[in-house]
Amino acid sequence: MQSHGVLLPLRGPSSSLSLSRHLRRQLTLTSFHSSKASTRPRRLLLPVASAAFTVSDGELETRGFRVRRSSDGLDVAALNDVFARVGFPRRDPDRLRRALGHAGGAVVWVEEAKRGGGPGKPVAFARATGDGVFNAVVWDVVVEPSLQGMGLGRAVMERLVAELRRRGVSNIALYAEPRVVGFYRPLGFAADPDGIKGMVYSRRNQKKR
Amino acid sequence: MPFGVSIPSPPPTYLVHHLACWFQVSNKCWIHNGLSGFVPAKRRAMVLPLRASFWDSIKSGFLKNNNSTQVVEPPSTFMEEEDPFPQDIVLLEKNQPDGTFEQIIFSSAGDVDVYDVQALCDKVGWPRRPLTKIAASLKNSYLVATLHLISRSPGTEGIDQKQLIGMARATSDHAFNATIWDVLVDPSYQGQGLGKALVEQLIRVLLQRDIGNITLFADNKVVDFYKNLGFEADPEGIKGMFWYPRY
């Protein structure tokens, strides 16, 4: 993934509201205690339509890519193919469908327009889980390898984040392999803020009592 | 600290058994989730192993236990076999000097009142959040686990005090990943290993439901706590990242 090198917050009418690193938000994390804020600034909900993405839906359309914002019409087998080509494990299709269908989740994907119409294959994808009000976690961000470096990964991430923020979710997290930390940074993500660590459970790690 | 970094001195006394005998009690105490009314009856069935048939217990043993060749024991352990996945587990039992009988119960049923949740958040010093949002966050969580203290005073037959003393929840895609949030233990009850038990039971339930990837984000001060529970920070160098976090 090419990093653009510059921290680019989402542009748009709300840019007058500080979107800098000092944007005050409350984190709801395991054991994280934000300082008491008796008054919290009202957050301006960023409507998806007026958010200025790096590349607009229309521009993507002219290049033959259609932005999709739900899992309707998503070819799960084709998505599994993309997973395999980027080195992710293939998922059981039924479980993948279940993951895509559950309430509270958000999905953004890019469809490669097929000549003559009809459903096209997914070439970029990202999904998020969460509670719909406080926290969200982004999973399975992939771009078809032959189409990487064109901004499609950025396109799905910008839109997914915009959708989550539109819903009022203030805490958006993800787990990044070392080689893609640089991809997420210009999108506004920071690693280990305040020393907070992402952790994963491993059965073999459990200490015997 | 909002959350008990339980540095447990004595190891927790674990009395893990089913809640069959307390079903009557729980009917009275576990009234309802604050906003959504009474818990549907089918959930109660999980907590009521009393009348399960012998054949049901064998069937569930074969389907769900790893050792499908396990022989069903004679009646003394029959209760254990009946309900392999109890929702409620008694973690501690204590008879107080004044005769009060106390139990600390873990539940994955998510029967929790939003006002109790808010009170618990107050106790650990978290900033207030709108009740509607708390309710929504619970409703949209894949799993809400609670610790309740049940107290029965002598001479008040059938009437129990029930107090929420711990809570944790997990969001999930219902298939692959779960993330644990908001692990809370009432400060008055910290230091006894309850936080540990809460998270351990939560993990147990998630694994039972075949959610293979269990994750969380840990404040620096509690990373070791979670390491002791089997969590690994930055596995294979993978970093937790947040969108424009407040520093």
Short mmCIF file of C-alpha atoms in Angstrom, two decimals:
data_model
loop_
_atom_site.label_atom_id
_atom_site.label_comp_id
_atom_site.label_asym_id
_atom_site.label_seq_id
_atom_site.Cartn_x
_atom_site.Cartn_y
_atom_site.Cartn_z
CA MET A 1 0.00 0.00 0.00
CA GLN A 2 1.38 3.36 -0.87
CA SER A 3 1.40 5.78 1.97
CA HIS A 4 0.73 9.36 1.05
CA GLY A 5 3.07 10.60 3.71
CA VAL A 6 0.89 13.42 4.96
CA LEU A 7 -1.70 13.23 7.66
CA LEU A 8 -4.90 13.97 5.78
CA PRO A 9 -7.99 14.33 7.89
CA LEU A 10 -11.33 13.93 6.17
CA ARG A 11 -12.09 17.17 4.45
CA GLY A 12 -15.53 18.65 4.29
CA PRO A 13 -17.80 21.25 5.76
CA SER A 14 -16.93 20.18 9.25
CA SER A 15 -13.24 20.88 8.82
CA SER A 16 -13.71 24.04 10.84
CA LEU A 17 -14.33 21.77 13.81
CA SER A 18 -10.90 20.65 14.80
CA LEU A 19 -10.11 17.28 13.35
CA SER A 20 -6.60 17.49 14.64
CA ARG A 21 -5.07 15.07 17.09
CA HIS A 22 -6.56 17.17 19.86
CA LEU A 23 -10.07 16.33 18.84
CA ARG A 24 -11.62 15.55 22.18
CA ARG A 25 -13.44 12.31 22.23
CA GLN A 26 -14.15 9.81 24.85
CA LEU A 27 -12.59 6.45 24.49
CA THR A 28 -14.39 3.48 25.81
CA LEU A 29 -11.72 0.88 26.18
CA THR A 30 -11.02 -2.02 28.40
CA SER A 31 -9.80 -0.44 31.59
CA PHE A 32 -9.17 2.89 29.96
CA HIS A 33 -10.10 5.82 32.07
CA SER A 34 -10.45 9.12 30.29
CA SER A 35 -10.33 12.13 32.52
CA LYS A 36 -13.61 13.45 33.72
CA ALA A 37 -15.13 15.79 31.21
CA SER A 38 -18.14 17.53 32.62
CA THR A 39 -18.76 19.20 29.33
CA ARG A 40 -18.00 17.42 26.15
CA PRO A 41 -18.05 19.22 22.82
CA ARG A 42 -20.95 18.28 20.65
CA ARG A 43 -19.72 16.25 17.75
CA LEU A 44 -20.84 17.31 14.34
CA LEU A 45 -22.16 14.27 12.55
CA LEU A 46 -20.40 14.09 9.24
CA PRO A 47 -23.00 13.24 6.61
CA VAL A 48 -21.64 10.76 4.12
CA ALA A 49 -22.89 12.70 1.13
CA SER A 50 -21.03 15.88 1.88
CA ALA A 51 -17.81 14.29 3.11
CA ALA A 52 -15.06 15.01 0.65
CA PHE A 53 -13.29 11.77 -0.04
CA THR A 54 -9.90 11.73 -1.68
CA VAL A 55 -11.53 10.21 -4.75
CA SER A 56 -15.27 10.68 -5.11
CA ASP A 57 -17.77 7.96 -5.90
CA GLY A 58 -18.29 9.56 -9.30
CA GLU A 59 -14.59 9.54 -10.12
CA LEU A 60 -14.37 5.89 -9.19
CA GLU A 61 -17.37 5.20 -11.38
CA THR A 62 -15.62 6.71 -14.40
CA ARG A 63 -12.70 4.40 -13.79
CA GLY A 64 -15.01 1.42 -13.75
CA PHE A 65 -15.34 0.95 -10.01
CA ARG A 66 -18.62 1.09 -8.12
CA VAL A 67 -18.72 1.78 -4.39
CA ARG A 68 -21.08 -0.54 -2.49
CA ARG A 69 -22.17 0.14 1.04
CA SER A 70 -23.92 -3.07 1.99
CA SER A 71 -23.22 -6.74 1.56
CA ASP A 72 -26.08 -7.10 -0.90
CA GLY A 73 -24.79 -8.61 -4.08
CA LEU A 74 -21.39 -9.36 -2.63
CA ASP A 75 -20.01 -12.56 -4.12
CA VAL A 76 -18.64 -14.33 -1.08
CA ALA A 77 -16.65 -16.82 -3.13
CA ALA A 78 -15.01 -14.01 -5.08
CA LEU A 79 -14.21 -12.22 -1.82
CA ASN A 80 -12.58 -15.40 -0.55
CA ASP A 81 -10.48 -15.42 -3.70
CA VAL A 82 -9.24 -11.91 -2.93
CA PHE A 83 -8.51 -12.99 0.65
CA ALA A 84 -6.44 -15.87 -0.67
CA ARG A 85 -4.55 -13.65 -3.12
CA VAL A 86 -3.55 -11.19 -0.39
CA GLY A 87 -2.47 -14.01 1.87
CA PHE A 88 -5.44 -14.08 4.25
CA PRO A 89 -6.99 -17.42 5.11
CA ARG A 90 -10.09 -18.31 3.16
CA ARG A 91 -13.20 -18.24 5.31
CA ASP A 92 -16.02 -20.69 5.53
CA PRO A 93 -18.60 -19.08 3.19
CA ASP A 94 -21.54 -19.60 5.56
CA ARG A 95 -19.70 -18.04 8.46
CA LEU A 96 -18.54 -15.21 6.23
CA ARG A 97 -22.13 -14.57 5.20
CA ARG A 98 -23.12 -14.58 8.85
CA ALA A 99 -20.36 -12.12 9.68
CA LEU A 100 -21.48 -9.84 6.86
CA GLY A 101 -25.13 -10.02 7.77
CA HIS A 102 -25.11 -9.34 11.47
CA ALA A 103 -26.74 -6.16 12.71
CA GLY A 104 -24.48 -3.41 13.95
CA GLY A 105 -21.84 -4.10 11.39
CA ALA A 106 -20.81 -1.93 8.47
CA VAL A 107 -19.43 -2.98 5.12
CA VAL A 108 -17.90 -1.00 2.28
CA TRP A 109 -16.60 -2.62 -0.86
CA VAL A 110 -15.66 -1.68 -4.37
CA GLU A 111 -17.12 -3.60 -7.26
CA GLU A 112 -15.28 -3.84 -10.53
CA ALA A 113 -17.92 -2.92 -13.09
CA LYS A 114 -18.56 -5.73 -15.51
CA ARG A 115 -18.91 -5.04 -19.19
CA GLY A 116 -22.54 -5.48 -20.11
CA GLY A 117 -23.74 -4.89 -16.58
CA GLY A 118 -24.47 -7.43 -13.92
CA PRO A 119 -22.76 -7.93 -10.58
CA GLY A 120 -19.03 -7.39 -10.64
CA LYS A 121 -16.34 -8.89 -8.51
CA PRO A 122 -15.21 -7.26 -5.28
CA VAL A 123 -11.78 -5.67 -5.69
CA ALA A 124 -11.59 -3.79 -2.39
CA PHE A 125 -13.30 -4.52 0.89
CA ALA A 126 -13.47 -3.51 4.52
CA ARG A 127 -15.92 -4.30 7.30
CA ALA A 128 -16.44 -3.22 10.88
CA THR A 129 -17.99 -4.75 13.97
CA GLY A 130 -19.16 -2.83 17.00
CA ASP A 131 -21.89 -1.78 19.33
CA GLY A 132 -23.15 0.97 17.08
CA VAL A 133 -22.70 3.78 19.61
CA PHE A 134 -19.29 3.72 21.25
CA ASN A 135 -16.82 1.31 19.70
CA ALA A 136 -16.05 -0.22 16.34
CA VAL A 137 -13.28 -2.49 15.10
CA VAL A 138 -12.33 -2.72 11.45
CA TRP A 139 -11.49 -6.13 9.98
CA ASP A 140 -10.47 -7.73 6.70
CA VAL A 141 -9.29 -4.69 4.76
CA VAL A 142 -8.20 -6.06 1.40
CA VAL A 143 -7.46 -4.82 -2.11
CA GLU A 144 -7.00 -7.10 -5.08
CA PRO A 145 -3.20 -7.22 -5.48
CA SER A 146 -3.24 -6.33 -9.17
CA LEU A 147 -5.19 -3.16 -8.34
CA GLN A 148 -3.23 -1.98 -5.32
CA GLY A 149 -1.57 1.40 -5.20
CA MET A 150 -4.49 3.16 -6.90
CA GLY A 151 -6.22 4.44 -3.83
CA LEU A 152 -8.94 1.76 -3.60
CA GLY A 153 -7.93 0.77 -0.07
CA ARG A 154 -8.06 4.39 0.99
CA ALA A 155 -11.43 4.72 -0.72
CA VAL A 156 -13.06 1.92 1.29
CA MET A 157 -11.44 3.00 4.54
CA GLU A 158 -12.49 6.65 4.20
CA ARG A 159 -16.05 5.62 3.52
CA LEU A 160 -16.18 3.03 6.30
CA VAL A 161 -14.87 5.53 8.83
CA ALA A 162 -17.32 8.15 7.55
CA GLU A 163 -20.21 5.73 7.95
CA LEU A 164 -19.19 4.79 11.47
CA ARG A 165 -18.87 8.43 12.42
CA ARG A 166 -22.19 9.17 10.82
CA ARG A 167 -23.66 6.64 13.22
CA GLY A 168 -22.00 8.45 16.09
CA VAL A 169 -19.27 5.95 16.85
CA SER A 170 -16.31 7.81 18.23
CA ASN A 171 -13.89 4.99 18.92
CA ILE A 172 -12.72 3.23 15.76
CA ALA A 173 -9.97 0.68 16.17
CA LEU A 174 -8.20 -1.92 14.11
CA TYR A 175 -5.29 -4.36 14.17
CA ALA A 176 -2.58 -3.61 11.64
CA GLU A 177 0.20 -5.90 10.48
CA PRO A 178 3.53 -4.10 10.68
CA ARG A 179 3.78 -3.59 6.92
CA VAL A 180 0.44 -1.77 6.71
CA VAL A 181 0.76 0.52 9.71
CA GLY A 182 1.98 3.11 7.22
CA PHE A 183 -1.19 2.68 5.17
CA TYR A 184 -3.44 3.49 8.11
CA ARG A 185 -1.48 6.40 9.50
CA PRO A 186 -2.38 8.90 6.76
CA LEU A 187 -5.98 7.79 7.15
CA GLY A 188 -5.89 9.15 10.68
CA PHE A 189 -5.04 6.07 12.69
CA ALA A 190 -2.45 6.11 15.45
CA ALA A 191 -0.75 3.08 16.95
CA ASP A 192 -0.74 2.45 20.71
CA PRO A 193 -2.14 5.83 21.69
CA ASP A 194 -1.23 6.56 25.28
CA GLY A 195 0.34 3.14 25.53
CA ILE A 196 -2.85 1.24 24.87
CA LYS A 197 -2.03 -2.20 23.47
CA GLY A 198 -3.99 -4.39 21.16
CA MET A 199 -4.09 -7.90 22.59
CA VAL A 200 -5.22 -11.26 21.33
CA TYR A 201 -6.18 -14.34 23.31
CA SER A 202 -4.19 -17.47 22.70
CA ARG A 203 -5.12 -20.70 24.42
CA ARG A 204 -1.56 -21.86 24.58
CA ASN A 205 -0.59 -18.66 26.42
CA GLN A 206 -2.86 -19.30 29.33
CA LYS A 207 -0.91 -19.81 32.51
CA LYS A 208 -1.68 -23.02 34.30
CA ARG A 209 -3.07 -22.51 37.78
CA MET B 1 -8.69 3.14 38.47
CA PRO B 2 -11.86 2.27 36.67
CA PHE B 3 -11.17 -1.38 36.69
CA GLY B 4 -9.83 -3.67 39.28
CA VAL B 5 -6.39 -4.64 38.35
CA SER B 6 -7.01 -7.58 40.52
CA ILE B 7 -3.72 -8.52 41.95
CA PRO B 8 -5.41 -11.30 43.80
CA SER B 9 -3.66 -12.22 47.01
CA PRO B 10 -5.49 -15.40 47.92
CA PRO B 11 -6.45 -17.47 44.92
CA PRO B 12 -10.15 -17.14 44.23
CA THR B 13 -12.34 -19.74 45.84
CA TYR B 14 -14.16 -21.29 42.96
CA LEU B 15 -17.33 -23.12 43.61
CA VAL B 16 -18.55 -23.81 40.15
CA HIS B 17 -21.90 -25.45 40.10
CA HIS B 18 -25.23 -24.90 38.51
CA LEU B 19 -27.85 -22.57 39.59
CA ALA B 20 -30.65 -25.09 39.70
CA CYS B 21 -31.46 -24.47 43.33
CA TRP B 22 -31.64 -20.74 42.78
CA PHE B 23 -34.07 -20.76 39.94
CA GLN B 24 -36.91 -19.75 42.22
CA VAL B 25 -34.82 -16.99 43.62
CA SER B 26 -33.69 -15.76 40.26
CA ASN B 27 -37.24 -15.47 39.08
CA LYS B 28 -37.75 -12.78 41.66
CA CYS B 29 -34.40 -11.07 41.54
CA TRP B 30 -33.58 -10.99 37.89
CA ILE B 31 -36.41 -8.87 36.85
CA HIS B 32 -35.67 -7.38 33.54
CA ASN B 33 -33.29 -5.53 31.39
CA GLY B 34 -34.13 -1.91 32.06
CA LEU B 35 -35.49 -1.01 28.68
CA SER B 36 -36.52 -4.15 26.94
CA GLY B 37 -38.74 -5.87 29.43
CA PHE B 38 -38.69 -9.40 30.66
CA VAL B 39 -36.17 -11.87 29.42
CA PRO B 40 -37.77 -14.30 27.02
CA ALA B 41 -38.62 -17.66 28.50
CA LYS B 42 -36.33 -19.66 26.32
CA ARG B 43 -33.29 -18.16 27.98
CA ARG B 44 -34.52 -19.31 31.34
CA ALA B 45 -34.45 -22.86 30.09
CA MET B 46 -30.68 -22.82 30.14
CA VAL B 47 -30.68 -22.14 33.85
CA LEU B 48 -33.13 -24.87 34.70
CA PRO B 49 -31.55 -28.28 34.52
CA LEU B 50 -33.90 -29.74 37.11
CA ARG B 51 -36.23 -31.54 34.74
CA ALA B 52 -33.91 -32.31 31.84
CA SER B 53 -34.36 -35.81 30.65
CA PHE B 54 -31.72 -38.44 30.92
CA TRP B 55 -31.56 -38.82 27.15
CA ASP B 56 -31.16 -35.07 26.64
CA SER B 57 -28.17 -35.11 28.89
CA ILE B 58 -26.54 -37.91 26.97
CA LYS B 59 -27.29 -36.26 23.64
CA SER B 60 -25.84 -32.93 24.71
CA GLY B 61 -22.84 -34.73 26.07
CA PHE B 62 -22.18 -36.38 22.72
CA LEU B 63 -22.77 -33.32 20.63
CA LYS B 64 -21.02 -30.72 22.67
CA ASN B 65 -18.38 -32.36 24.78
CA ASN B 66 -15.07 -33.33 23.32
CA ASN B 67 -15.08 -36.65 25.08
CA SER B 68 -18.11 -38.09 23.48
CA THR B 69 -17.30 -41.43 24.96
CA GLN B 70 -17.86 -40.02 28.41
CA VAL B 71 -20.04 -42.26 30.48
CA VAL B 72 -22.96 -40.54 32.13
CA GLU B 73 -22.30 -40.72 35.82
CA PRO B 74 -24.78 -41.90 38.45
CA PRO B 75 -27.20 -39.34 39.91
CA SER B 76 -24.73 -37.62 42.20
CA THR B 77 -23.06 -35.96 39.24
CA PHE B 78 -26.14 -36.10 37.05
CA MET B 79 -26.74 -32.39 37.45
CA GLU B 80 -23.35 -31.60 35.98
CA GLU B 81 -24.13 -33.58 32.84
CA GLU B 82 -27.56 -32.14 32.24
CA ASP B 83 -26.59 -28.66 31.26
CA PRO B 84 -23.11 -28.49 29.76
CA PHE B 85 -23.41 -24.79 28.96
CA PRO B 86 -24.92 -23.06 31.97
CA GLN B 87 -25.46 -19.38 31.60
CA ASP B 88 -25.04 -18.71 35.28
CA ILE B 89 -22.22 -19.86 37.50
CA VAL B 90 -21.73 -19.38 41.19
CA LEU B 91 -18.20 -18.15 41.73
CA LEU B 92 -18.20 -17.62 45.46
CA GLU B 93 -20.35 -18.52 48.40
CA LYS B 94 -19.98 -17.13 51.85
CA ASN B 95 -21.81 -17.22 55.13
CA GLN B 96 -21.30 -13.93 56.88
CA PRO B 97 -20.89 -13.82 60.65
CA ASP B 98 -24.30 -12.17 60.97
CA GLY B 99 -25.91 -15.10 59.22
CA THR B 100 -26.28 -13.48 55.82
CA PHE B 101 -25.71 -15.90 52.98
CA GLU B 102 -23.90 -14.39 50.01
CA GLN B 103 -23.21 -15.59 46.53
CA ILE B 104 -21.33 -14.01 43.67
CA ILE B 105 -22.78 -15.16 40.41
CA PHE B 106 -21.41 -14.87 36.91
CA SER B 107 -23.99 -14.67 34.17
CA SER B 108 -23.72 -14.50 30.42
CA ALA B 109 -27.42 -13.87 30.05
CA GLY B 110 -26.90 -10.14 29.94
CA ASP B 111 -29.82 -9.45 32.29
CA VAL B 112 -28.75 -6.07 33.41
CA ASP B 113 -30.48 -2.84 34.22
CA VAL B 114 -28.99 0.25 32.56
CA TYR B 115 -29.31 2.19 35.78
CA ASP B 116 -27.25 -0.45 37.57
CA VAL B 117 -24.67 -0.23 34.80
CA GLN B 118 -24.50 3.52 35.11
CA ALA B 119 -24.14 3.24 38.89
CA LEU B 120 -21.28 0.81 38.43
CA CYS B 121 -19.58 3.12 35.94
CA ASP B 122 -19.97 5.93 38.48
CA LYS B 123 -18.35 3.80 41.17
CA VAL B 124 -15.29 3.13 39.06
CA GLY B 125 -15.05 6.79 38.16
CA TRP B 126 -15.99 6.76 34.50
CA PRO B 127 -17.49 9.86 32.93
CA ARG B 128 -21.25 9.70 32.52
CA ARG B 129 -22.67 8.49 29.24
CA PRO B 130 -26.28 8.87 28.09
CA LEU B 131 -28.48 6.04 29.32
CA THR B 132 -29.93 5.51 25.86
CA LYS B 133 -26.45 4.95 24.49
CA ILE B 134 -25.54 2.58 27.28
CA ALA B 135 -28.70 0.63 26.57
CA ALA B 136 -27.97 0.55 22.86
CA SER B 137 -24.38 -0.53 23.41
CA LEU B 138 -25.58 -3.43 25.55
CA LYS B 139 -28.26 -4.40 23.09
CA ASN B 140 -25.79 -4.39 20.23
CA SER B 141 -23.16 -6.33 22.12
CA TYR B 142 -22.77 -9.96 21.22
CA LEU B 143 -22.26 -10.92 24.82
CA VAL B 144 -22.87 -9.09 28.06
CA ALA B 145 -21.47 -10.75 31.15
CA THR B 146 -22.25 -9.73 34.69
CA LEU B 147 -21.20 -10.40 38.24
CA HIS B 148 -23.97 -10.06 40.78
CA LEU B 149 -23.80 -10.26 44.53
CA ILE B 150 -26.82 -12.05 45.93
CA SER B 151 -27.37 -11.59 49.63
CA ARG B 152 -29.93 -13.40 51.68
CA SER B 153 -30.35 -12.12 55.19
CA PRO B 154 -31.49 -14.49 57.89
CA GLY B 155 -35.19 -14.19 58.60
CA THR B 156 -36.14 -12.67 55.25
CA GLU B 157 -37.13 -15.89 53.55
CA GLY B 158 -37.31 -15.67 49.77
CA ILE B 159 -36.29 -12.04 49.54
CA ASP B 160 -32.77 -11.48 48.27
CA GLN B 161 -30.70 -8.44 47.61
CA LYS B 162 -29.14 -8.42 44.20
CA GLN B 163 -26.33 -6.04 43.36
CA LEU B 164 -24.39 -5.62 40.14
CA ILE B 165 -20.71 -5.68 41.09
CA GLY B 166 -19.04 -6.45 37.81
CA MET B 167 -19.60 -6.35 34.10
CA ALA B 168 -17.88 -6.96 30.80
CA ARG B 169 -19.13 -7.12 27.27
CA ALA B 170 -17.93 -8.25 23.90
CA THR B 171 -18.82 -7.11 20.41
CA SER B 172 -18.49 -9.59 17.58
CA ASP B 173 -19.27 -10.42 13.99
CA HIS B 174 -20.93 -13.61 15.30
CA ALA B 175 -18.52 -15.74 13.33
CA PHE B 176 -14.82 -15.01 13.66
CA ASN B 177 -13.83 -12.15 15.91
CA ALA B 178 -14.85 -10.75 19.27
CA THR B 179 -13.54 -7.69 21.08
CA ILE B 180 -13.93 -7.28 24.82
CA TRP B 181 -14.84 -3.84 26.18
CA ASP B 182 -15.69 -2.17 29.45
CA VAL B 183 -14.43 -4.68 31.99
CA LEU B 184 -15.58 -3.29 35.32
CA VAL B 185 -15.47 -4.48 38.91
CA ASP B 186 -16.94 -2.50 41.78
CA PRO B 187 -13.98 -1.09 43.72
CA SER B 188 -15.40 -2.48 46.95
CA TYR B 189 -15.04 -5.97 45.51
CA GLN B 190 -11.72 -5.64 43.76
CA GLY B 191 -8.67 -7.55 44.85
CA GLN B 192 -10.47 -10.87 45.16
CA GLY B 193 -9.85 -12.24 41.72
CA LEU B 194 -13.31 -11.34 40.46
CA GLY B 195 -12.03 -9.43 37.45
CA LYS B 196 -10.00 -12.45 36.49
CA ALA B 197 -12.97 -14.75 36.91
CA LEU B 198 -15.18 -12.42 34.92
CA VAL B 199 -12.82 -12.35 31.95
CA GLU B 200 -12.09 -16.07 32.17
CA GLN B 201 -15.77 -16.92 32.07
CA LEU B 202 -16.36 -14.48 29.26
CA ILE B 203 -13.62 -16.18 27.26
CA ARG B 204 -15.10 -19.57 28.06
CA VAL B 205 -18.47 -18.54 26.68
CA LEU B 206 -16.96 -17.04 23.53
CA LEU B 207 -14.95 -20.18 22.88
CA GLN B 208 -18.04 -22.31 23.46
CA ARG B 209 -19.78 -20.26 20.81
CA ASP B 210 -16.88 -20.97 18.48
CA ILE B 211 -15.62 -17.42 18.25
CA GLY B 212 -11.98 -18.16 17.66
CA ASN B 213 -10.39 -14.72 17.69
CA ILE B 214 -10.81 -12.93 21.02
CA THR B 215 -9.27 -9.49 21.21
CA LEU B 216 -9.20 -6.41 23.38
CA PHE B 217 -7.39 -3.12 23.84
CA ALA B 218 -5.67 -2.79 27.17
CA ASP B 219 -4.59 0.27 29.04
CA ASN B 220 -0.88 0.14 29.78
CA LYS B 221 -1.47 -0.55 33.46
CA VAL B 222 -3.51 -3.69 32.85
CA VAL B 223 -1.52 -5.31 30.05
CA ASP B 224 0.08 -7.70 32.55
CA PHE B 225 -3.30 -8.58 33.99
CA TYR B 226 -4.46 -9.75 30.59
CA LYS B 227 -1.18 -11.48 29.84
CA ASN B 228 -1.83 -13.63 32.88
CA LEU B 229 -5.17 -14.54 31.40
CA GLY B 230 -3.65 -15.69 28.15
CA PHE B 231 -3.62 -12.54 26.05
CA GLU B 232 -0.65 -11.48 24.01
CA ALA B 233 0.19 -7.89 23.14
CA ASP B 234 1.19 -7.07 19.56
CA PRO B 235 1.14 -10.68 18.38
CA GLU B 236 3.56 -11.02 15.48
CA GLY B 237 4.07 -7.29 15.64
CA ILE B 238 0.45 -6.52 14.86
CA LYS B 239 -0.40 -3.09 16.26
CA GLY B 240 -3.63 -1.82 17.71
CA MET B 241 -4.49 1.49 16.04
CA PHE B 242 -7.17 4.07 16.77
CA TRP B 243 -8.72 6.78 14.65
CA TYR B 244 -7.75 10.22 15.96
CA PRO B 245 -7.57 9.20 19.61
CA ARG B 246 -7.65 11.83 22.29
CA TYR B 247 -4.21 12.05 23.85
#
